[in-house]
Short mmCIF file of N, CA and C in Angstrom, two decimals:
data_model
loop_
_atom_site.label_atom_id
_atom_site.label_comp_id
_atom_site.label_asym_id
_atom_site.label_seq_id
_atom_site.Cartn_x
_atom_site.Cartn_y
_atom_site.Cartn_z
N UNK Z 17 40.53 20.92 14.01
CA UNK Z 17 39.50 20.78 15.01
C UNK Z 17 38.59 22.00 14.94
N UNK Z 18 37.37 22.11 14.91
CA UNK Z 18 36.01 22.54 14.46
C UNK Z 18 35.28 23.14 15.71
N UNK Z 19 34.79 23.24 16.33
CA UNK Z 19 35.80 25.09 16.59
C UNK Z 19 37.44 24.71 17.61
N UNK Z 20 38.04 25.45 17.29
CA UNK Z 20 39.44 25.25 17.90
C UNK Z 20 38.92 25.06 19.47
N UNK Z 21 40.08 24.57 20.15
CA UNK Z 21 39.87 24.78 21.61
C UNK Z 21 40.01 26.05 22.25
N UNK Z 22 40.44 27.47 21.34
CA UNK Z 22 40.75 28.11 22.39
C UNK Z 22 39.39 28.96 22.03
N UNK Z 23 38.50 28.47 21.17
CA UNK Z 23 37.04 28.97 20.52
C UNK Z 23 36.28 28.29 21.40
N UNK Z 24 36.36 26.77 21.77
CA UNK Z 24 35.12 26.54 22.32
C UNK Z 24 34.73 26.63 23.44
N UNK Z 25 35.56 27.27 24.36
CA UNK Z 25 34.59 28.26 25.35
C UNK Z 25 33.32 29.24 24.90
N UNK Z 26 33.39 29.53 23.78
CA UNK Z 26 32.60 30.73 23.57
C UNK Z 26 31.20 29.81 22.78
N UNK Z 27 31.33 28.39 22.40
CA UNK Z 27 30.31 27.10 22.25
C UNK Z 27 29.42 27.06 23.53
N UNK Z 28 29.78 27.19 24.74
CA UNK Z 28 28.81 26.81 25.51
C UNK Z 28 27.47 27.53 25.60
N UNK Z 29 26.88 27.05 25.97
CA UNK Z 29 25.17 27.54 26.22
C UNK Z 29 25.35 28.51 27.47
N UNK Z 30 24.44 29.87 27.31
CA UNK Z 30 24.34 30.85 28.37
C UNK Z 30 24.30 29.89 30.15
N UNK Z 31 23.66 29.20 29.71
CA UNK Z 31 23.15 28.56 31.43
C UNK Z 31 24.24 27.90 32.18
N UNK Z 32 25.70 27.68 31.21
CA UNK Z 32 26.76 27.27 31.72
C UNK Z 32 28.07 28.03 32.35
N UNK Z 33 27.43 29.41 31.54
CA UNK Z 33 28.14 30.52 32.32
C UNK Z 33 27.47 31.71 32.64
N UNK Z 34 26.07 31.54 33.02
CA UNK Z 34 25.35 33.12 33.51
C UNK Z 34 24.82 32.30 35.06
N UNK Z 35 25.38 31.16 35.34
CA UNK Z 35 25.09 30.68 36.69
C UNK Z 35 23.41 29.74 36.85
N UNK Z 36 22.87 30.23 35.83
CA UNK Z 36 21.75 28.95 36.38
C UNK Z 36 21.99 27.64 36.23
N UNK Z 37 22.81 27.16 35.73
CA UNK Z 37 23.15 25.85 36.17
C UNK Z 37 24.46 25.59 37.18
N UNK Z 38 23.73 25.45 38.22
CA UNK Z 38 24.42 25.39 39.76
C UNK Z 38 24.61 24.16 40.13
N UNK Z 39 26.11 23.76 40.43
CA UNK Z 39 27.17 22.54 40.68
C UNK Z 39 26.37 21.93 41.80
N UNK Z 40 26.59 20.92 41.86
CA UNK Z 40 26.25 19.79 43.10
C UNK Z 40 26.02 20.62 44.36
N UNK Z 41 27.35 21.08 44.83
CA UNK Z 41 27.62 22.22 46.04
C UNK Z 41 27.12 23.51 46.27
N UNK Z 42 26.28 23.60 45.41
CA UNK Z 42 25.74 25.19 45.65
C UNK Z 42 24.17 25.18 45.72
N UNK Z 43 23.87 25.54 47.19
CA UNK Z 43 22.82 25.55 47.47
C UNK Z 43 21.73 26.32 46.88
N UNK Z 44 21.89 27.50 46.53
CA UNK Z 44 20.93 28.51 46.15
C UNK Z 44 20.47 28.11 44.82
N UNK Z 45 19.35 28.79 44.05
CA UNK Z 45 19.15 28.72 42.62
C UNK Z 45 18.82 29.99 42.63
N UNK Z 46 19.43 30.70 41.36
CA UNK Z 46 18.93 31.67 41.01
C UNK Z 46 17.80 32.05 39.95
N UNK Z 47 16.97 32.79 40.46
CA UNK Z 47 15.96 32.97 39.08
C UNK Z 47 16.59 33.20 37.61
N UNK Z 48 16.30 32.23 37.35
CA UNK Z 48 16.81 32.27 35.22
C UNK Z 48 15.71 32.22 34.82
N UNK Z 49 14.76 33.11 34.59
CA UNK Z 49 13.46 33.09 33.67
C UNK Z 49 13.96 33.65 32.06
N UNK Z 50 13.29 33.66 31.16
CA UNK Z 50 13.36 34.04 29.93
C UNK Z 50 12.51 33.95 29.50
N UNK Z 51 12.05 34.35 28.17
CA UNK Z 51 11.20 34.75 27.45
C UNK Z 51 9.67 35.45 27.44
N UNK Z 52 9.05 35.37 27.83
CA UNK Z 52 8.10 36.72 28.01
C UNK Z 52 7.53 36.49 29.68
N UNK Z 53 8.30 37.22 30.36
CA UNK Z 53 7.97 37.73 32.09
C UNK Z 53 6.99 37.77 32.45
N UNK Z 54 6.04 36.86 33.02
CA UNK Z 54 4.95 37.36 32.93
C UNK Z 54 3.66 36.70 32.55
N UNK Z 55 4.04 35.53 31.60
CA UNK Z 55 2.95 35.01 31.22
C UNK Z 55 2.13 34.28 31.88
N UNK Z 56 1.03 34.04 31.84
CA UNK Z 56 0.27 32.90 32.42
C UNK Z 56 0.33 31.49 31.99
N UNK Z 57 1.33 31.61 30.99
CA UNK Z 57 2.17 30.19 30.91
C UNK Z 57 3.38 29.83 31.14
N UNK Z 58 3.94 29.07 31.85
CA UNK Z 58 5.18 29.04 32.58
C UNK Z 58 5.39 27.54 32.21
N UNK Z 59 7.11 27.46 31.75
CA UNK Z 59 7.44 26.35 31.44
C UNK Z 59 8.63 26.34 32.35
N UNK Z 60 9.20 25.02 33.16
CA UNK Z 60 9.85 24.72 33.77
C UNK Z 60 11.14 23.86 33.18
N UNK Z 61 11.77 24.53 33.02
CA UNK Z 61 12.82 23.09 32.83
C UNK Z 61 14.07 22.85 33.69
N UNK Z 62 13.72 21.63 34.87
CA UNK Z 62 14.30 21.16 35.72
C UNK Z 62 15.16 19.75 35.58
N UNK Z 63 16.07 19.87 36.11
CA UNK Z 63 17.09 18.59 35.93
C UNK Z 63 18.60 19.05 35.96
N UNK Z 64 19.31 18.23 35.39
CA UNK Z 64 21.11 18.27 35.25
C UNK Z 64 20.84 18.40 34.32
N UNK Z 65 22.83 18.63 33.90
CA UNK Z 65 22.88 19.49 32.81
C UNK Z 65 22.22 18.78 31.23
N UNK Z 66 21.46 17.40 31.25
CA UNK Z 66 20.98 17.16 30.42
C UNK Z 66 19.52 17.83 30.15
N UNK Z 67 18.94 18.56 31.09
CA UNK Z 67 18.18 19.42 30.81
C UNK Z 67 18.29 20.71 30.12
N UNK Z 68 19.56 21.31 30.67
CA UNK Z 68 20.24 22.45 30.55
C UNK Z 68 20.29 22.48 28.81
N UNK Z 69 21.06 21.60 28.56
CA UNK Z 69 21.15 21.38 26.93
C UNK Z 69 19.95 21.79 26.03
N UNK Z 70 18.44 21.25 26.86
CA UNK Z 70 17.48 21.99 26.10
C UNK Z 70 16.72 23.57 26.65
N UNK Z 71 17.89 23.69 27.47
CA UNK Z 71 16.81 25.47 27.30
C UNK Z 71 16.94 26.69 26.19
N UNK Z 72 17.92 26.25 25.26
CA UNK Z 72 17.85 27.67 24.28
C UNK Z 72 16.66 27.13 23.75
N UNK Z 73 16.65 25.96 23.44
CA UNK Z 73 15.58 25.55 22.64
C UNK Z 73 13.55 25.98 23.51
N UNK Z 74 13.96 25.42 24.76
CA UNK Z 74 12.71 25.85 25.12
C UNK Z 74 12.45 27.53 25.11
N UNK Z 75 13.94 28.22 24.84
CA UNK Z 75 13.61 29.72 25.51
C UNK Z 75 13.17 30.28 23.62
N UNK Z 76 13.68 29.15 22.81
CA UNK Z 76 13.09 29.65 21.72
C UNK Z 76 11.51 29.44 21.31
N UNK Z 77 10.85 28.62 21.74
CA UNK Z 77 9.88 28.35 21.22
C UNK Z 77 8.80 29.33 22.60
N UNK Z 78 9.66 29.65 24.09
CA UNK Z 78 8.91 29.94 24.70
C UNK Z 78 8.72 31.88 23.90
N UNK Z 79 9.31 31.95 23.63
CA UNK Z 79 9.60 33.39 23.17
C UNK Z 79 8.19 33.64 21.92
N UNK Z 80 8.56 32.52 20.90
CA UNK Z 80 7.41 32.64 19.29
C UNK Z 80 5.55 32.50 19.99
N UNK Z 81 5.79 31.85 21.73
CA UNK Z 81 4.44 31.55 21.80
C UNK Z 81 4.32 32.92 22.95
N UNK Z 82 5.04 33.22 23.01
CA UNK Z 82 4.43 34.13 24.98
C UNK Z 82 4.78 33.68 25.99
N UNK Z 83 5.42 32.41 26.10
CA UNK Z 83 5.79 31.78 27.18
C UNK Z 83 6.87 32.21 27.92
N UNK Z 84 6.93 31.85 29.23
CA UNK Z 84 7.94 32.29 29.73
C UNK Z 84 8.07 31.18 31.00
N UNK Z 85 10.12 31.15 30.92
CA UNK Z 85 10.95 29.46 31.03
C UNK Z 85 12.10 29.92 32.14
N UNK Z 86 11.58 29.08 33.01
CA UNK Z 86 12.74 29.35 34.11
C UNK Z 86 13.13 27.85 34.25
N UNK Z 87 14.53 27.77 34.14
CA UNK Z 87 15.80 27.26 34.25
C UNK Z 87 16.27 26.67 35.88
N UNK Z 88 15.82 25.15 36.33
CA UNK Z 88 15.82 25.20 37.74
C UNK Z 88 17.02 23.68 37.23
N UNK Z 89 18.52 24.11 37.16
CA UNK Z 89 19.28 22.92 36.86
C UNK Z 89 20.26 22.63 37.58
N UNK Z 90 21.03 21.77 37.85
CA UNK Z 90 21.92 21.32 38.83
C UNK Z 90 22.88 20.13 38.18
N UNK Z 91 24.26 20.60 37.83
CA UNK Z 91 25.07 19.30 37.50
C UNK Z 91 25.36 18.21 38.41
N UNK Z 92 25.05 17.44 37.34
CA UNK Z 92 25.48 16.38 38.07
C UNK Z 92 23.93 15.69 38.80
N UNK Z 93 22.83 16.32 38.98
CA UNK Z 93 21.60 15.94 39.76
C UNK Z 93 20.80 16.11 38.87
N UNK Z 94 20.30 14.83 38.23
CA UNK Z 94 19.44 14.20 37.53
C UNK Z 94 17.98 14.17 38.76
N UNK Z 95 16.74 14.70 38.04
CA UNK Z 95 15.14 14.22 38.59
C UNK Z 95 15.02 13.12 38.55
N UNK Z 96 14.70 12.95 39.66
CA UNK Z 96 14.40 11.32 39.68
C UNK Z 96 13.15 11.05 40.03
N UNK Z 97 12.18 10.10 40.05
CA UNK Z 97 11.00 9.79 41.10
C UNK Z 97 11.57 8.77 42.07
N UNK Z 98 11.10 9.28 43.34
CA UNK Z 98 12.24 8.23 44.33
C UNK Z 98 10.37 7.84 45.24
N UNK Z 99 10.70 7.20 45.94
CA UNK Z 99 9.58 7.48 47.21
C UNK Z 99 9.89 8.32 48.10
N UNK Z 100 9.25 9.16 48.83
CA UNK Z 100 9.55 10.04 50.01
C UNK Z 100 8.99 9.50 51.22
N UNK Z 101 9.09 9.93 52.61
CA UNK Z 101 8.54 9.03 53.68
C UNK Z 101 7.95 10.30 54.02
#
């Protein structure tokens, strides 16, 4: 088995263990920005952890352009468009 199990803890993506991706139950979000602080371009990537999956990727491309990517994710809580009243 490819990486062993007692290796693939160390497989997961930063956002699964530096806390920006926050469980159902946890109210707060913490600022997870990356790649250049500051810019006047700001990329968002919001959703569950199927979002989560693409932030190295956005924090890579936000990095080659100037951009800078904050991480607003929640397991288990998928974006939805709902109606609001």
């Amino acid at each position: 088995l490819q990486p062993s199990l007692a290796d693939a803890a160390a497989e997961l993506g930063d956002v699964y263990v530096n806390g920006c991706l926050r469980s159902a139950w946890q109210v707060e979000q913490p600022d997870c920005a990356s790649g250049e602080i500051g810019s006047p371009t700001t990329v968002a990537v919001v959703g569950d952890s199927n979002s989560a999956m693409w932030n190295p990727a956005f924090r890579t491309i936000a990095e080659q352009r100037g951009w800078q990517v904050h991480m607003f994710g929640k397991a288990g809580c998928p974006l939805m468009d709902l109606p609001t009243f």
